[in-house]
Tab-separated table of C-alpha atoms in Angstrom:
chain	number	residue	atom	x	y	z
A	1	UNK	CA	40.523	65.596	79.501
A	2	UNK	CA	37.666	68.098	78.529
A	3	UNK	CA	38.136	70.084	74.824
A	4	UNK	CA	35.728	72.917	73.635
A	5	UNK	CA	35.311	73.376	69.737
A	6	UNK	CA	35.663	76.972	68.662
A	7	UNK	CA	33.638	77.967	65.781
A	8	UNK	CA	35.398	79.249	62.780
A	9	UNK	CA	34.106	82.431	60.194
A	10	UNK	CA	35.559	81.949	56.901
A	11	UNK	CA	36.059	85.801	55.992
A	12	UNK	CA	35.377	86.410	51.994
A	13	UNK	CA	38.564	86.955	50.041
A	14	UNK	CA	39.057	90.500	48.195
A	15	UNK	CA	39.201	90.630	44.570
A	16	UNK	CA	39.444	93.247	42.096
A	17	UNK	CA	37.238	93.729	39.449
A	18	UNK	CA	37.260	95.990	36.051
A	19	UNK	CA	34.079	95.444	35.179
A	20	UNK	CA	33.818	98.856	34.095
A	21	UNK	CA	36.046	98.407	31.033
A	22	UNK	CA	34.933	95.931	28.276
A	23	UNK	CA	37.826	92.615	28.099
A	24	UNK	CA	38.852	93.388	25.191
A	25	UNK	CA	40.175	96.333	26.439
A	26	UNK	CA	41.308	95.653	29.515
A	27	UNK	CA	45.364	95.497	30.487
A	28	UNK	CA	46.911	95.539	33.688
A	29	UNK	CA	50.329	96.862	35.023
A	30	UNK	CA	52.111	96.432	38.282
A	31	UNK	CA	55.161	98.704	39.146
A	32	UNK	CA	57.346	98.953	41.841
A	33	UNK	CA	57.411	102.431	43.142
A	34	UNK	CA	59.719	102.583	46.319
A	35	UNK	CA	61.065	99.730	48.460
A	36	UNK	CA	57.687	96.884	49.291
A	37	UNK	CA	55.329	99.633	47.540
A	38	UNK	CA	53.389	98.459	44.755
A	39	UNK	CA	50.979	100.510	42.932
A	40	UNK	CA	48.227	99.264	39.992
A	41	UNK	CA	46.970	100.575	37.674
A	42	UNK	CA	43.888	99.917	34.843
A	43	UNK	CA	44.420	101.159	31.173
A	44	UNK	CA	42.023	100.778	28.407
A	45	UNK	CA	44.079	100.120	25.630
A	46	UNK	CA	43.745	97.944	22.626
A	47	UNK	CA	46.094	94.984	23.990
A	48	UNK	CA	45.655	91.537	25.166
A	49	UNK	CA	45.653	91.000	29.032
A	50	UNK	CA	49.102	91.279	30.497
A	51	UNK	CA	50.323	92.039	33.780
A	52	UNK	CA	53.931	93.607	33.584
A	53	UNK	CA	56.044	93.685	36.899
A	54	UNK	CA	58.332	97.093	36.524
A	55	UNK	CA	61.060	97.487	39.416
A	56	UNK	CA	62.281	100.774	39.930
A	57	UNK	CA	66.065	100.524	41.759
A	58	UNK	CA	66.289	103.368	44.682
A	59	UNK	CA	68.620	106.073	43.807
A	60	UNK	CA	71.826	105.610	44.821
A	61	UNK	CA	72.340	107.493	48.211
A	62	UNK	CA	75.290	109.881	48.596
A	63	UNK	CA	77.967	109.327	50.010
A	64	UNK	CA	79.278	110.439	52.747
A	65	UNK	CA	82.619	112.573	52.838
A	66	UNK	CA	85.041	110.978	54.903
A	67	UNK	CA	86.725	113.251	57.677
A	68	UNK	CA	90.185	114.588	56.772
A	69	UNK	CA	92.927	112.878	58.051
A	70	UNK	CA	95.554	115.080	60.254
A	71	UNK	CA	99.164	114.980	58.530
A	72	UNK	CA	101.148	112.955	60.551
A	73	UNK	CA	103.217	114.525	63.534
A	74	UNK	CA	106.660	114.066	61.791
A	75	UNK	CA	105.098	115.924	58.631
A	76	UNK	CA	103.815	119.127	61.115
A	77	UNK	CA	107.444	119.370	63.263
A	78	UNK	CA	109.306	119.584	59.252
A	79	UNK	CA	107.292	122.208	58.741
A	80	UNK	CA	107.117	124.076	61.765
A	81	UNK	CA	110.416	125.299	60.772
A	82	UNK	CA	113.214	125.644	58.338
A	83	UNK	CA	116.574	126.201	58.326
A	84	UNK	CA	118.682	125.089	61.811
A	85	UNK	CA	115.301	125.945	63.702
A	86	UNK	CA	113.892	123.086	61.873
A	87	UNK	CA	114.610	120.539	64.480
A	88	UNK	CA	114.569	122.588	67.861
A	89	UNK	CA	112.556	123.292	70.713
A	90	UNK	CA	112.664	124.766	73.770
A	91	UNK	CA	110.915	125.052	77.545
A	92	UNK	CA	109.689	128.242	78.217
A	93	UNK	CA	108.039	129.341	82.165
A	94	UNK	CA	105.879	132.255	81.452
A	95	UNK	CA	104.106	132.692	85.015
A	96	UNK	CA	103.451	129.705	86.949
A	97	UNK	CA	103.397	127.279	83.967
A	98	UNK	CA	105.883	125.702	81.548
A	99	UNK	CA	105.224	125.618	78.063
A	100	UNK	CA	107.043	123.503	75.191
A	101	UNK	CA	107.603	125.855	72.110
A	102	UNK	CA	108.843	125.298	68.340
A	103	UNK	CA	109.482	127.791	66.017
A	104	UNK	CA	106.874	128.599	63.786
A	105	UNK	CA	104.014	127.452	66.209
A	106	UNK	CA	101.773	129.208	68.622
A	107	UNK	CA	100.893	128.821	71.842
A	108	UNK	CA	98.128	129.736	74.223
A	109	UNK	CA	98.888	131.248	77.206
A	110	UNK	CA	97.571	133.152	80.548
A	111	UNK	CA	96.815	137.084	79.809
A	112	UNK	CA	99.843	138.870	79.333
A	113	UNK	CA	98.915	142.103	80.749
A	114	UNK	CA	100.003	145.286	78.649
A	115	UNK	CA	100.987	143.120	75.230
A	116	UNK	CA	98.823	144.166	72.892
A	117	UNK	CA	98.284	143.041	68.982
A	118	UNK	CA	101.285	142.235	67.046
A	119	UNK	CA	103.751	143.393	69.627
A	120	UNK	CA	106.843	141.749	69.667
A	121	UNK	CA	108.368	139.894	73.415
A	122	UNK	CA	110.781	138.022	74.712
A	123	UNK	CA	110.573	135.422	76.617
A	124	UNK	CA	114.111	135.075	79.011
A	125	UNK	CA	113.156	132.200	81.384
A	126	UNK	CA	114.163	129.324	79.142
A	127	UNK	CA	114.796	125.866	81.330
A	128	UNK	CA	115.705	123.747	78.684
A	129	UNK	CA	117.031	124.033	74.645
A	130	UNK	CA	117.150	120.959	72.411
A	131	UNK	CA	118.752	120.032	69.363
A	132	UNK	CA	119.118	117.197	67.094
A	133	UNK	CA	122.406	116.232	68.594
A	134	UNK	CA	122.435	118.361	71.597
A	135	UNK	CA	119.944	119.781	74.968
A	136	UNK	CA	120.757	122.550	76.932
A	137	UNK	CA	119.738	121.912	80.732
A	138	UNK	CA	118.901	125.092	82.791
A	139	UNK	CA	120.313	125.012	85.747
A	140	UNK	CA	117.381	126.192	86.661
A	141	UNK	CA	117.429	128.765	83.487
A	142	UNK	CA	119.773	128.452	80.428
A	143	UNK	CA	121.880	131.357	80.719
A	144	UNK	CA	121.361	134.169	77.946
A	145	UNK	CA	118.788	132.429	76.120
A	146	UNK	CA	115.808	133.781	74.932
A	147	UNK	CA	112.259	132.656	72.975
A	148	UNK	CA	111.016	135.463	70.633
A	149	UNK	CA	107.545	135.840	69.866
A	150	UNK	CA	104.895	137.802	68.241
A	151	UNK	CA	101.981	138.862	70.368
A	152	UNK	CA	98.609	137.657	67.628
A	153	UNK	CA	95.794	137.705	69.852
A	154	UNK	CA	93.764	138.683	73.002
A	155	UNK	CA	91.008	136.404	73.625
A	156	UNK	CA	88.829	134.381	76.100
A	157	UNK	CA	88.658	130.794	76.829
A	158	UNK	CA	85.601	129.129	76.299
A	159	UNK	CA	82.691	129.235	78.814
A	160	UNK	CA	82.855	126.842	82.095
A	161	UNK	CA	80.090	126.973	84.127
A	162	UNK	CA	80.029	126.852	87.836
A	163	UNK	CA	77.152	125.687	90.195
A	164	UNK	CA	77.075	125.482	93.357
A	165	UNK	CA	73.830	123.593	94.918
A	166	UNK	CA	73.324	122.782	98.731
A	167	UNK	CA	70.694	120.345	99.737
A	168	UNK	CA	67.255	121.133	101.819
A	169	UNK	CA	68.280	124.998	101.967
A	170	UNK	CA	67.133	125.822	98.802
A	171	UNK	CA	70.029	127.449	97.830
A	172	UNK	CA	71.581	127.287	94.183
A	173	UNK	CA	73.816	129.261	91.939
A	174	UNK	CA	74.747	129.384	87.981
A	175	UNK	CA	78.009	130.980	87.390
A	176	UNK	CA	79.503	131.249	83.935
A	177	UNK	CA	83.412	132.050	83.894
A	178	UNK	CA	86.101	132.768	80.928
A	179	UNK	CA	89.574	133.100	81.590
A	180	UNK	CA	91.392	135.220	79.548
A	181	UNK	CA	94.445	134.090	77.342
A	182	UNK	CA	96.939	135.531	75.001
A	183	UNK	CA	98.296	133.855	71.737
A	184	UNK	CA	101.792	133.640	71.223
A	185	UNK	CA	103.628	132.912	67.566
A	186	UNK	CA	107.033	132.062	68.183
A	187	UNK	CA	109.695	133.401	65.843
A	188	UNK	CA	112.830	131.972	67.050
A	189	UNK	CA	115.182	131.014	69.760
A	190	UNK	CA	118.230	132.216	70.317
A	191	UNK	CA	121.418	132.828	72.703
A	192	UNK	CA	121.802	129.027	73.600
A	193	UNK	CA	125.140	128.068	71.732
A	194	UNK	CA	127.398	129.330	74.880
A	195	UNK	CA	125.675	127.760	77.321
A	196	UNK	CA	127.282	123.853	78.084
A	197	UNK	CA	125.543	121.316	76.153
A	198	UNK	CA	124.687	117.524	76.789
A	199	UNK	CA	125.313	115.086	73.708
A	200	UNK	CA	122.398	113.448	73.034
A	201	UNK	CA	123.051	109.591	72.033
A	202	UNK	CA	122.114	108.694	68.825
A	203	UNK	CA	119.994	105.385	70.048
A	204	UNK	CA	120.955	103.011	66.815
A	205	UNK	CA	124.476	104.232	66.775
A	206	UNK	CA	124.151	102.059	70.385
């Protein structure tokens, strides 16, 4: 089998010289500035020759705030409400859609046409009332019962954009679109305790 020799260059090493400053004179200092940076430095001071190695530690970075934690859900229904309201809620139709509301909360729903700010409603299609011990099943509306509430706001969604795009007709369109909504704070319910109630079993009594 053939081989070739290379030739090899021996490149001259680098070294630093203070020739300008007499030896008696002549100290040198190495300090760590940041992380791997080293910087040197010549002083003419009346010492021997030293080299001193100085390691500067990083500042500590800051830390970072942790995100708050949401109070747990049994914490939020205790204090949605007080009193008998504390542990009752209700389905409420208001349109086409069903909402489930607790005293004390607020709810978002579809414009309410002619409410305005901090009038008060009432809401009379109730389908269902429950208790700690007892529900109240519409049949399909619990009879005489009624969600109060507190008109708070008249807003807007947020933004959902529509396109529409058809292929080799060079025809597109960028809609933008917010429905409008109304917030609801409900106050109370009320006008259940006539209507005919279902126990509801306690499951460790069982």
């Amino acid at each position: 089998m053939a081989t070739a020799t290379l030739p090899l260059r021996l490149l001259p090493s680098k070294t630093l010289t203070l020739s300008s400053i007499p030896s008696s004179r002549r100290s040198l200092s190495v300090s760590a500035v940041a992380h791997r940076r080293w910087q040197v430095r010549a002083a003419a001071e009346e010492a021997p020759e030293a080299v001193e190695v100085e390691f500067v530690e990083p500042e500590a970075e800051a830390e970072e705030e942790e995100p708050a934690v949401p109070e747990p859900v049994e914490a939020q229904l205790a204090a949605a409400g007080a009193g008998k309201d504390a542990d009752i809620f209700a389905v409420v139709m208001i349109g086409s859609r069903q909402y489930i509301v607790m005293p004390g909360r607020y709810i978002y729903t579809q414009r309410l046409k002619g409410a305005n700010v901090n009038d008060q409603i009432i809401l009379n299609k109730v389908l269902l009332v429950s208790t700690r011990d007892k529900a109240y099943i519409g049949m399909p509306v619990v009879t005489n019962a009624a969600v109060h509430a507190v008109v708070e706001e008249q807003g807007r969604d947020d933004k959902v954009i529509v396109f529409k795009y058809k292929k080799k007709k060079k025809y597109q369109r960028k809609l933008g679109h917010r429905q409008p909504n109304t917030r609801l704070r409900i106050t109370g319910i009320s006008g259940y305790e006539e209507y005919p109630a279902d126990p509801i079993l306690d499951p460790a009594a069982a």
